[in-house]
PDB file of C-alpha atoms in Angstrom:
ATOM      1  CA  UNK G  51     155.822  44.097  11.025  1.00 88.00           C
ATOM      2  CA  UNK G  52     157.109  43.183  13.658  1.00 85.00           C
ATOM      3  CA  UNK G  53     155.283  41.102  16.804  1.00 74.00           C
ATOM      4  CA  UNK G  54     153.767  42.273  19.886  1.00 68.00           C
ATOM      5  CA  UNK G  55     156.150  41.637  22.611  1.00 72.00           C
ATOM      6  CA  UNK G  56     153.802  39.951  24.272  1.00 73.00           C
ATOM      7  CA  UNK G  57     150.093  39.191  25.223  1.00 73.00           C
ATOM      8  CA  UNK G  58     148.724  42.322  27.265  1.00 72.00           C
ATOM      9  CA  UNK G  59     151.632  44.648  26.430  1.00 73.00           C
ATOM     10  CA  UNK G  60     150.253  48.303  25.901  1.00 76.00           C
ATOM     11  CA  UNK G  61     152.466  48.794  23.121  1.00 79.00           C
ATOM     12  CA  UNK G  62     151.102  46.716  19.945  1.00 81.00           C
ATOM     13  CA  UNK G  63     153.025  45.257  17.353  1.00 87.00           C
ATOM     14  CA  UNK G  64     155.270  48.065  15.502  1.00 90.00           C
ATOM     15  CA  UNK G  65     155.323  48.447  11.615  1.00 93.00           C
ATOM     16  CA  UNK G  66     158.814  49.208  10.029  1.00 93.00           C
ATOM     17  CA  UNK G  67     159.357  50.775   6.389  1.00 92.00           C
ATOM     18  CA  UNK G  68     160.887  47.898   4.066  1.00 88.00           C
ATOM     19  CA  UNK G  69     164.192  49.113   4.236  1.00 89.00           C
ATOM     20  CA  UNK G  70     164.596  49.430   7.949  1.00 88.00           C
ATOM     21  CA  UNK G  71     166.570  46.311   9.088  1.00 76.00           C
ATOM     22  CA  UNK G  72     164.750  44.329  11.882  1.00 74.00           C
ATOM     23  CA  UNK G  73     163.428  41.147  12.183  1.00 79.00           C
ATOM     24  CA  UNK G  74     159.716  41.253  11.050  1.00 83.00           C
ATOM     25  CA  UNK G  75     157.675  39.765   8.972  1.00 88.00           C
ATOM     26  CA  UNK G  76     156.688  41.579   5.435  1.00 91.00           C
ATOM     27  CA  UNK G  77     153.450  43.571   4.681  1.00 92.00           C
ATOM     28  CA  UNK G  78     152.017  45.144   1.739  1.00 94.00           C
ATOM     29  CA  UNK G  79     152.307  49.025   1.991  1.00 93.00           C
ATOM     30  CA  UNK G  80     147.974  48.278   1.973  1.00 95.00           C
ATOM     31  CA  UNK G  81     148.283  46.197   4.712  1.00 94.00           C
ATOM     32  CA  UNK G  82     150.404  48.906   6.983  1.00 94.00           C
ATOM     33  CA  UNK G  83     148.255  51.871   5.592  1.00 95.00           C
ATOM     34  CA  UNK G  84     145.386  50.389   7.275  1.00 94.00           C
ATOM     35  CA  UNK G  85     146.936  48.649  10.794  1.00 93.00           C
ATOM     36  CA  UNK G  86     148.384  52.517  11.200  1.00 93.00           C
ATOM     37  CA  UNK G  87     145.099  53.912  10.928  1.00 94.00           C
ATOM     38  CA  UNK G  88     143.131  51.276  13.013  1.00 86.00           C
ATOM     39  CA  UNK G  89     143.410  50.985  16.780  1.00 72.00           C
ATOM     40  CA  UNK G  90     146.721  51.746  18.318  1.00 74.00           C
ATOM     41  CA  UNK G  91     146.589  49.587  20.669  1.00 77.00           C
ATOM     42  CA  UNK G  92     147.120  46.716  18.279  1.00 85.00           C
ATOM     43  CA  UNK G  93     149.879  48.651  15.916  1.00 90.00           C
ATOM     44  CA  UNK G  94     152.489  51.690  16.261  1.00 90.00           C
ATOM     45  CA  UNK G  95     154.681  53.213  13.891  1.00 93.00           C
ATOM     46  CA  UNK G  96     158.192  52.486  14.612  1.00 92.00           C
ATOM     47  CA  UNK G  97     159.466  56.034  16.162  1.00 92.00           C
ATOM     48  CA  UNK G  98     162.691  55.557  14.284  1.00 93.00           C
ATOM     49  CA  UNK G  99     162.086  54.231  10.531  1.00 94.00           C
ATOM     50  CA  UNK G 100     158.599  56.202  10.545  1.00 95.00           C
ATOM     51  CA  UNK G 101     156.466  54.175   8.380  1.00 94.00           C
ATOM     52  CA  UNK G 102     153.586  56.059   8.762  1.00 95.00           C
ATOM     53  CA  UNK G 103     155.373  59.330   7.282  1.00 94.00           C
ATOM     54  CA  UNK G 104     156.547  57.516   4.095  1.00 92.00           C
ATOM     55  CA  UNK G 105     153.080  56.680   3.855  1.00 93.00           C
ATOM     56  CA  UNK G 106     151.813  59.597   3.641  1.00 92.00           C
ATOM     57  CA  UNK G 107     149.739  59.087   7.180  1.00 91.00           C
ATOM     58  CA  UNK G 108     148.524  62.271   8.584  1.00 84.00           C
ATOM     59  CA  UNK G 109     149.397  62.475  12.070  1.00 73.00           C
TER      60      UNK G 109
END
């Protein structure tokens, strides 16, 4: 996962799958399952690895 970009920003901190290369700190597949179905204003689904699909997340 990786960080908010900052305080306030409308866009909150983005989950990647494992094996997408970025700089974020890891996360148990648990631990995404249930920031992707909380409040979006705190996490997002990268738009290019789609975590949330591997996951099985319905949209």
């Amino acid at each position: 996962m990786e960080k908010q970009l900052h305080a306030g920003h409308p866009l909150g901190a983005c989950v990647h799958r494992a094996d997408f290369q970025r700089d974020a700190n890891p996360i148990s597949a648990d631990q995404a399952r249930r920031a992707l179905t909380g409040d979006g204003k705190f996490f997002r689904a990268c738009e290019f690895c789609r975590p949330d699909t591997a996951l099985q997340i319905p949209d």
